[in-house]
CSV table of C-alpha atoms in Angstrom, one decimal:
chain,number,residue,atom,x,y,z
A,27,UNK,CA,-18.5,16.5,3.1
A,28,UNK,CA,-19.2,14.0,5.8
A,29,UNK,CA,-20.8,15.4,9.1
A,30,UNK,CA,-18.3,16.3,11.9
A,31,UNK,CA,-18.1,13.7,14.4
A,32,UNK,CA,-17.5,15.8,17.6
A,33,UNK,CA,-18.4,13.6,20.4
A,34,UNK,CA,-16.5,11.5,22.8
A,35,UNK,CA,-18.1,8.2,24.6
A,36,UNK,CA,-19.7,10.8,27.1
A,37,UNK,CA,-20.7,13.5,24.5
A,38,UNK,CA,-18.7,16.1,26.3
A,39,UNK,CA,-15.6,16.8,24.0
A,40,UNK,CA,-14.2,15.9,20.6
A,41,UNK,CA,-13.3,12.3,20.1
A,42,UNK,CA,-9.6,11.7,20.9
A,43,UNK,CA,-7.9,9.2,18.8
A,44,UNK,CA,-4.3,7.7,18.6
A,45,UNK,CA,-3.0,6.4,15.4
A,46,UNK,CA,-0.1,3.8,15.9
A,47,UNK,CA,2.4,3.5,13.0
A,48,UNK,CA,5.5,1.4,12.8
A,49,UNK,CA,7.1,3.7,10.0
A,50,UNK,CA,8.3,0.8,8.0
A,51,UNK,CA,5.6,0.7,5.4
A,52,UNK,CA,5.1,3.7,2.9
A,53,UNK,CA,1.6,2.5,2.0
A,54,UNK,CA,0.5,2.6,5.8
A,55,UNK,CA,2.3,5.7,6.6
A,56,UNK,CA,0.6,7.6,3.6
A,57,UNK,CA,-2.7,6.2,4.7
A,58,UNK,CA,-2.2,7.4,8.3
A,59,UNK,CA,-1.3,10.9,6.9
A,60,UNK,CA,-4.5,11.0,4.8
A,61,UNK,CA,-6.5,9.6,7.7
A,62,UNK,CA,-5.2,12.1,10.1
A,63,UNK,CA,-6.1,15.1,7.8
A,64,UNK,CA,-9.5,13.8,7.1
A,65,UNK,CA,-10.3,13.2,10.7
A,66,UNK,CA,-8.9,16.5,11.9
A,67,UNK,CA,-11.2,18.2,9.3
A,68,UNK,CA,-14.2,16.4,11.0
A,69,UNK,CA,-13.4,17.7,14.5
A,70,UNK,CA,-11.4,14.6,15.7
A,71,UNK,CA,-8.4,15.1,17.8
A,72,UNK,CA,-5.6,12.9,16.3
A,73,UNK,CA,-2.2,12.0,17.7
A,74,UNK,CA,0.1,9.9,15.6
A,75,UNK,CA,2.6,7.8,17.4
A,76,UNK,CA,5.5,7.0,14.9
A,77,UNK,CA,9.2,7.2,14.6
A,78,UNK,CA,10.7,10.8,13.9
A,79,UNK,CA,11.6,9.5,10.3
A,80,UNK,CA,8.0,8.9,9.6
A,81,UNK,CA,7.0,12.4,10.8
A,82,UNK,CA,9.7,14.0,8.7
A,83,UNK,CA,8.5,12.1,5.5
A,84,UNK,CA,4.8,12.3,5.9
A,85,UNK,CA,4.3,15.7,8.1
A,86,UNK,CA,1.4,14.5,10.2
A,87,UNK,CA,1.6,17.7,12.2
A,88,UNK,CA,0.9,19.5,8.8
A,89,UNK,CA,-2.1,17.5,8.6
A,90,UNK,CA,-3.2,19.0,12.0
A,91,UNK,CA,-2.4,15.9,13.9
A,92,UNK,CA,-0.1,15.9,17.3
A,93,UNK,CA,3.1,13.7,16.7
A,94,UNK,CA,4.8,11.5,19.5
A,95,UNK,CA,7.9,9.9,18.7
A,96,UNK,CA,7.5,6.0,19.4
A,97,UNK,CA,10.5,4.1,18.1
A,98,UNK,CA,9.8,1.0,15.9
A,99,UNK,CA,10.4,-1.3,18.8
A,100,UNK,CA,8.4,-3.2,21.2
A,101,UNK,CA,10.8,-2.8,24.1
A,102,UNK,CA,9.6,-1.5,27.5
A,103,UNK,CA,10.6,2.0,27.0
A,104,UNK,CA,8.6,2.2,23.7
A,105,UNK,CA,5.6,0.4,25.2
A,106,UNK,CA,5.7,2.8,28.1
A,107,UNK,CA,5.7,5.9,25.8
A,108,UNK,CA,2.9,4.6,23.8
A,109,UNK,CA,1.0,3.7,27.1
A,110,UNK,CA,1.2,7.2,28.3
A,111,UNK,CA,-0.3,8.5,25.1
A,112,UNK,CA,-3.1,6.1,24.9
A,113,UNK,CA,-4.2,6.8,28.4
A,114,UNK,CA,-6.2,9.7,27.3
A,115,UNK,CA,-7.6,8.2,24.2
A,116,UNK,CA,-11.2,7.3,23.4
A,117,UNK,CA,-9.9,4.9,20.7
A,118,UNK,CA,-6.7,3.5,19.4
A,119,UNK,CA,-6.1,2.7,15.7
A,120,UNK,CA,-2.8,0.6,14.8
A,121,UNK,CA,-1.6,0.0,11.4
A,122,UNK,CA,0.5,-3.0,10.5
A,123,UNK,CA,1.6,-6.1,12.6
A,124,UNK,CA,4.3,-4.6,14.7
A,125,UNK,CA,2.5,-1.4,15.5
A,126,UNK,CA,-0.6,-3.4,16.4
A,127,UNK,CA,1.4,-5.6,18.7
A,128,UNK,CA,2.9,-2.4,20.5
A,129,UNK,CA,-0.6,-1.2,20.9
A,130,UNK,CA,-1.8,-4.5,22.3
A,131,UNK,CA,0.9,-4.3,25.0
A,132,UNK,CA,0.4,-0.8,25.7
A,133,UNK,CA,-3.5,-1.1,26.4
A,134,UNK,CA,-3.1,-4.4,28.3
A,135,UNK,CA,-3.8,-4.4,32.1
A,136,UNK,CA,-6.0,-1.4,31.9
A,137,UNK,CA,-9.2,-1.1,34.1
A,138,UNK,CA,-10.9,0.9,31.4
A,139,UNK,CA,-11.0,-0.9,28.2
A,140,UNK,CA,-10.2,1.3,25.3
A,141,UNK,CA,-11.4,0.1,21.8
A,142,UNK,CA,-8.6,-1.0,19.4
A,143,UNK,CA,-9.0,-0.8,15.6
A,144,UNK,CA,-6.4,-2.6,13.7
A,145,UNK,CA,-5.8,-2.0,9.9
A,146,UNK,CA,-4.2,-4.9,8.1
A,147,UNK,CA,-2.5,-3.4,4.9
A,148,UNK,CA,-0.7,-6.4,4.1
A,149,UNK,CA,0.3,-9.7,5.8
A,150,UNK,CA,4.0,-10.0,7.2
A,151,UNK,CA,5.7,-12.9,5.5
A,152,UNK,CA,8.9,-14.8,6.7
A,153,UNK,CA,10.1,-18.3,6.8
A,154,UNK,CA,11.2,-20.7,9.6
A,155,UNK,CA,11.5,-19.4,13.1
A,156,UNK,CA,10.9,-15.8,12.3
A,157,UNK,CA,7.7,-16.8,10.4
A,158,UNK,CA,6.5,-18.9,13.5
A,159,UNK,CA,7.1,-15.8,15.7
A,160,UNK,CA,5.1,-13.6,13.2
A,161,UNK,CA,2.0,-16.1,13.3
A,162,UNK,CA,2.1,-15.9,17.2
A,163,UNK,CA,2.2,-12.2,16.9
A,164,UNK,CA,-0.7,-12.1,14.5
A,165,UNK,CA,-3.1,-14.3,16.8
A,166,UNK,CA,-2.3,-12.2,19.8
A,167,UNK,CA,-3.1,-8.8,17.9
A,168,UNK,CA,-6.3,-10.3,16.1
A,169,UNK,CA,-7.9,-11.7,19.3
A,170,UNK,CA,-7.3,-8.5,21.2
A,171,UNK,CA,-8.6,-6.1,18.4
A,172,UNK,CA,-12.0,-4.8,18.8
A,173,UNK,CA,-12.3,-4.5,15.0
A,174,UNK,CA,-9.9,-5.5,12.3
A,175,UNK,CA,-10.1,-3.8,9.1
A,176,UNK,CA,-8.6,-5.7,6.0
A,177,UNK,CA,-7.6,-3.9,2.9
A,178,UNK,CA,-8.7,-6.9,0.6
A,179,UNK,CA,-11.1,-9.7,1.1
A,180,UNK,CA,-8.1,-12.0,1.4
A,181,UNK,CA,-6.8,-10.1,4.4
A,182,UNK,CA,-10.2,-10.1,5.9
A,183,UNK,CA,-10.5,-14.1,5.6
A,184,UNK,CA,-7.2,-14.6,6.9
A,185,UNK,CA,-7.9,-12.4,10.0
A,186,UNK,CA,-11.1,-14.4,10.7
A,187,UNK,CA,-9.3,-17.7,10.4
A,188,UNK,CA,-6.6,-16.4,12.8
A,189,UNK,CA,-9.1,-15.5,15.4
A,190,UNK,CA,-10.3,-11.9,14.9
A,191,UNK,CA,-13.7,-11.4,16.6
A,192,UNK,CA,-14.7,-8.9,14.2
A,193,UNK,CA,-13.1,-8.5,10.8
A,194,UNK,CA,-14.4,-6.2,7.9
A,195,UNK,CA,-13.3,-5.1,4.5
A,196,UNK,CA,-11.7,-1.6,4.8
A,197,UNK,CA,-10.4,-0.8,1.4
A,198,UNK,CA,-7.5,1.8,1.6
A,199,UNK,CA,-7.8,4.7,-0.7
A,200,UNK,CA,-4.7,5.7,-2.7
A,201,UNK,CA,-3.6,9.1,-1.3
A,202,UNK,CA,-3.4,11.9,-4.0
A,203,UNK,CA,0.1,12.8,-4.7
A,204,UNK,CA,1.0,16.5,-4.2
A,205,UNK,CA,0.5,18.6,-7.2
A,206,UNK,CA,3.8,19.5,-9.0
A,207,UNK,CA,5.0,23.0,-8.6
A,208,UNK,CA,3.7,25.5,-11.2
A,209,UNK,CA,6.0,25.9,-14.1
A,210,UNK,CA,6.4,26.1,-18.0
A,211,UNK,CA,6.5,22.2,-18.3
A,212,UNK,CA,3.6,20.9,-20.3
A,213,UNK,CA,2.4,17.4,-19.1
A,214,UNK,CA,2.2,16.3,-22.8
A,215,UNK,CA,6.0,17.2,-23.3
A,216,UNK,CA,6.9,15.3,-20.1
A,217,UNK,CA,6.5,11.8,-21.6
A,218,UNK,CA,9.1,12.3,-24.4
A,219,UNK,CA,11.3,13.9,-21.9
A,220,UNK,CA,11.3,11.1,-19.6
A,221,UNK,CA,11.7,8.6,-22.3
A,222,UNK,CA,14.7,10.6,-23.6
A,223,UNK,CA,16.3,10.6,-20.1
A,224,UNK,CA,15.9,6.8,-19.9
A,225,UNK,CA,17.4,6.4,-23.4
A,226,UNK,CA,14.0,5.1,-24.8
A,227,UNK,CA,13.2,6.8,-28.0
A,228,UNK,CA,12.1,4.4,-30.6
A,229,UNK,CA,11.4,1.3,-28.4
A,230,UNK,CA,8.8,0.3,-26.0
A,231,UNK,CA,9.2,1.1,-22.3
A,232,UNK,CA,8.0,-1.3,-19.6
A,233,UNK,CA,7.8,-0.1,-15.9
A,234,UNK,CA,7.9,-2.2,-12.7
A,235,UNK,CA,7.9,-0.5,-9.3
A,236,UNK,CA,8.7,-2.1,-5.8
A,237,UNK,CA,11.3,-3.1,-3.4
A,238,UNK,CA,14.0,-5.7,-4.6
A,239,UNK,CA,12.6,-8.4,-2.4
A,240,UNK,CA,12.1,-12.0,-3.2
A,241,UNK,CA,8.2,-12.0,-3.3
A,242,UNK,CA,8.2,-9.2,-5.9
A,243,UNK,CA,9.1,-11.9,-8.6
A,244,UNK,CA,11.8,-9.9,-10.3
A,245,UNK,CA,13.5,-13.1,-11.0
A,246,UNK,CA,10.5,-14.1,-13.1
A,247,UNK,CA,10.7,-10.7,-14.7
A,248,UNK,CA,14.4,-11.3,-15.8
A,249,UNK,CA,13.5,-14.7,-17.2
A,250,UNK,CA,10.8,-13.2,-19.2
A,251,UNK,CA,13.1,-10.4,-20.5
A,252,UNK,CA,15.2,-13.1,-22.2
A,253,UNK,CA,12.2,-13.6,-24.6
A,254,UNK,CA,11.9,-9.8,-25.3
A,255,UNK,CA,15.4,-9.6,-26.5
A,256,UNK,CA,14.1,-11.2,-29.8
A,257,UNK,CA,11.7,-8.3,-30.5
A,258,UNK,CA,12.5,-5.6,-32.9
A,259,UNK,CA,12.7,-3.1,-31.3
A,260,UNK,CA,13.3,-4.8,-28.0
A,261,UNK,CA,11.6,-3.1,-25.3
A,262,UNK,CA,13.5,-1.6,-22.3
A,263,UNK,CA,12.4,-2.6,-18.8
A,264,UNK,CA,13.1,-0.2,-15.9
A,265,UNK,CA,12.6,-1.3,-12.2
A,266,UNK,CA,12.1,1.6,-9.7
A,267,UNK,CA,13.0,0.3,-6.2
A,268,UNK,CA,15.7,-0.7,-3.8
A,269,UNK,CA,16.5,-3.6,-1.7
A,270,UNK,CA,18.5,-6.8,-0.9
A,271,UNK,CA,18.5,-8.5,-4.2
A,272,UNK,CA,20.1,-5.5,-6.0
A,273,UNK,CA,23.5,-7.3,-6.4
A,274,UNK,CA,21.9,-10.7,-7.6
A,275,UNK,CA,19.6,-9.0,-10.0
A,276,UNK,CA,22.3,-6.7,-11.6
A,277,UNK,CA,24.6,-9.7,-11.9
A,278,UNK,CA,22.0,-11.4,-14.0
A,279,UNK,CA,21.2,-8.5,-16.1
A,280,UNK,CA,24.9,-8.0,-16.9
A,281,UNK,CA,25.7,-11.7,-17.3
A,282,UNK,CA,22.7,-12.4,-19.6
A,283,UNK,CA,22.8,-9.1,-21.5
A,284,UNK,CA,19.0,-8.4,-20.4
A,285,UNK,CA,17.3,-5.2,-21.5
A,286,UNK,CA,16.6,-4.4,-18.0
A,287,UNK,CA,17.7,-1.2,-15.8
A,288,UNK,CA,17.4,-1.0,-12.1
A,289,UNK,CA,16.9,2.6,-11.3
A,290,UNK,CA,17.1,2.4,-7.6
A,291,UNK,CA,14.5,4.5,-5.5
A,292,UNK,CA,12.7,7.1,-7.3
A,293,UNK,CA,10.4,9.8,-6.4
A,294,UNK,CA,9.0,10.3,-9.9
A,295,UNK,CA,6.9,7.2,-10.2
A,296,UNK,CA,4.0,8.8,-11.8
A,297,UNK,CA,6.2,10.5,-14.4
A,298,UNK,CA,7.8,7.1,-15.1
A,299,UNK,CA,4.4,5.4,-15.4
A,300,UNK,CA,3.1,8.3,-17.7
A,301,UNK,CA,6.0,7.6,-20.1
A,302,UNK,CA,5.4,3.9,-19.9
A,303,UNK,CA,3.9,1.6,-22.8
A,304,UNK,CA,3.0,-1.2,-20.0
A,305,UNK,CA,3.3,-1.4,-16.3
A,306,UNK,CA,4.6,-4.9,-15.0
A,307,UNK,CA,3.6,-6.4,-11.5
A,308,UNK,CA,5.2,-10.0,-11.4
A,309,UNK,CA,4.7,-10.6,-7.7
A,310,UNK,CA,4.4,-13.9,-6.3
A,311,UNK,CA,2.6,-12.5,-3.1
A,312,UNK,CA,0.4,-9.3,-3.1
A,313,UNK,CA,-2.3,-9.8,-0.5
A,314,UNK,CA,-2.9,-5.8,0.0
A,315,UNK,CA,-4.0,-3.2,-2.5
A,316,UNK,CA,-1.2,-2.9,-4.9
A,317,UNK,CA,0.0,0.8,-5.1
A,318,UNK,CA,1.5,0.2,-8.5
A,319,UNK,CA,-1.8,-1.3,-10.0
A,320,UNK,CA,-3.7,1.7,-8.7
A,321,UNK,CA,-1.2,4.3,-10.0
A,322,UNK,CA,-1.0,2.5,-13.4
A,323,UNK,CA,-4.7,2.8,-13.9
A,324,UNK,CA,-4.9,6.3,-12.9
A,325,UNK,CA,-2.1,7.1,-15.3
A,326,UNK,CA,-3.9,5.1,-18.0
A,327,UNK,CA,-1.3,2.7,-18.5
A,328,UNK,CA,-2.1,-1.1,-19.3
A,329,UNK,CA,-1.0,-3.5,-16.6
A,330,UNK,CA,0.3,-7.0,-16.7
A,331,UNK,CA,0.1,-8.7,-13.3
A,332,UNK,CA,0.4,-12.0,-11.6
A,333,UNK,CA,-3.2,-13.2,-10.6
A,334,UNK,CA,-2.3,-13.5,-6.9
A,335,UNK,CA,-3.6,-12.2,-3.4
A,336,UNK,CA,-5.7,-9.2,-4.0
A,337,UNK,CA,-4.7,-8.3,-7.5
A,338,UNK,CA,-7.8,-9.9,-9.2
A,339,UNK,CA,-10.0,-8.3,-6.7
A,340,UNK,CA,-8.6,-4.8,-7.2
A,341,UNK,CA,-8.3,-4.7,-11.1
A,342,UNK,CA,-11.2,-6.8,-12.2
A,343,UNK,CA,-11.1,-7.3,-16.0
A,344,UNK,CA,-9.1,-4.2,-16.6
A,345,UNK,CA,-5.6,-5.9,-16.7
A,346,UNK,CA,-3.9,-8.9,-18.3
A,347,UNK,CA,-3.4,-11.5,-15.5
A,348,UNK,CA,-1.1,-14.4,-15.6
A,349,UNK,CA,-0.3,-17.2,-13.3
A,350,UNK,CA,2.4,-15.9,-10.6
A,351,UNK,CA,5.7,-17.2,-11.1
A,352,UNK,CA,5.1,-18.2,-14.8
A,353,UNK,CA,7.8,-16.2,-17.0
A,354,UNK,CA,6.7,-17.8,-20.1
A,355,UNK,CA,3.1,-16.4,-19.5
A,356,UNK,CA,4.3,-13.1,-18.5
A,357,UNK,CA,6.6,-12.8,-21.5
A,358,UNK,CA,3.9,-13.9,-23.9
A,359,UNK,CA,1.3,-11.6,-22.4
A,360,UNK,CA,3.6,-8.6,-23.1
A,361,UNK,CA,4.6,-9.6,-26.6
A,362,UNK,CA,0.8,-9.8,-27.5
A,363,UNK,CA,0.0,-6.5,-25.8
A,364,UNK,CA,2.9,-4.7,-27.7
A,365,UNK,CA,1.6,-6.0,-30.9
A,366,UNK,CA,-2.0,-5.0,-30.3
A,367,UNK,CA,-2.7,-1.3,-29.9
A,368,UNK,CA,-6.4,-1.8,-29.9
A,369,UNK,CA,-6.1,-4.1,-26.8
A,370,UNK,CA,-4.0,-1.6,-25.0
A,371,UNK,CA,-6.4,1.1,-25.7
A,372,UNK,CA,-9.2,-1.2,-24.3
A,373,UNK,CA,-7.3,-1.9,-21.2
A,374,UNK,CA,-6.7,1.9,-20.6
A,375,UNK,CA,-10.5,2.5,-20.9
A,376,UNK,CA,-11.2,-0.5,-18.7
A,377,UNK,CA,-8.7,0.6,-16.1
A,378,UNK,CA,-10.2,4.1,-15.9
A,379,UNK,CA,-13.7,2.7,-15.4
A,380,UNK,CA,-12.3,0.4,-12.6
A,381,UNK,CA,-10.4,3.0,-11.0
A,382,UNK,CA,-13.6,4.9,-10.6
A,383,UNK,CA,-15.1,2.3,-8.5
A,384,UNK,CA,-12.3,2.5,-5.9
A,385,UNK,CA,-12.9,4.3,-2.6
A,386,UNK,CA,-11.7,7.9,-2.6
A,387,UNK,CA,-9.8,9.3,0.5
A,388,UNK,CA,-12.9,11.1,1.7
A,389,UNK,CA,-14.9,7.9,1.7
A,390,UNK,CA,-12.2,6.0,3.4
A,391,UNK,CA,-12.2,8.5,6.1
A,392,UNK,CA,-16.1,8.5,6.4
A,393,UNK,CA,-15.9,4.6,6.7
A,394,UNK,CA,-13.4,4.7,9.3
A,395,UNK,CA,-15.1,7.5,11.4
A,396,UNK,CA,-18.4,5.6,11.2
A,397,UNK,CA,-16.6,2.6,13.0
A,398,UNK,CA,-15.1,5.0,15.5
A,399,UNK,CA,-18.5,6.4,16.4
A,400,UNK,CA,-19.9,2.7,16.7
A,401,UNK,CA,-17.4,1.8,19.1
A,402,UNK,CA,-17.2,4.8,21.2
A,403,UNK,CA,-20.8,6.2,21.5
A,404,UNK,CA,-22.7,5.0,24.5
A,405,UNK,CA,-25.4,2.3,24.0
A,406,UNK,CA,-28.8,3.8,24.7
A,407,UNK,CA,-30.7,2.2,27.6
A,408,UNK,CA,-34.0,0.4,26.6
């Protein structure tokens, strides 16, 4: 266990931190929950500023933190509420672009400079006028932040190019999922049960997970699925996620007779992966640490993914990587793996070894706390 950090800048009381969360990203919300629990266990006072919906889902108070409702908005009322909470903080830590921008506004104009740590879990993306606005917000945030933590090297490099004074690699651990309730269900029996529920008995099961958004590359996945229809037996592809492209994707699936099922949002992703023969990640853009890639490795499921963003750094040589947007390469990689049990077993073993190199939740908390101490402890007089 990491030693408790119990000092404020003056060494008189526990360190008081505020975590600012927009509430729109599941990965950052789960990270803040994990971080809050670890910091509280080390004697740090934590207040999480997030919408009510995030508190209901992630139970920050159950982790020992205080929760203050701050809407996912940068209007004057929300900024004023955040400013009030931050007034007593020794350090503020914001997660994601919009939450970070609110934190910058809340801390601006104060006589006492409060350190601001920003964690970049991903990079906001948009086209046209909205894209230009996002880049302006990024520059404002990165120049104001005391330290920027990027979840991948790509995000760190981007932060430095955009004007961050101090940008460091800060990998975010995959929070442990809660243990399932005790019961008679044997984990070894769960795989055939899930496969039977999906209608996959004597055919391969391919699983993709993520919101139905353009950057996820599901159009490429459907293009590749046309080739898999020729296999005997043809694999079934299931996609767990919801989003704006559902209608368009469903239209293609039905019109082209593709062996693909859109499952919608699911809370049993580990069970789906445990039942899968392969996990697929066809993203065109993935600058952060892919949750699917991490969960696939923990579930010992071979992964086929686009070689884009933070994916190569995260998976090393433990996955089949293909050029992003290349449906033919994706289709060929899947066909080869389905025909090669030895290669699938090799990827399972490599994936387990690669996952063992990733930071644990405890190590992530320890790294963050060391930065907090660095920024808040007084500099000794020479």
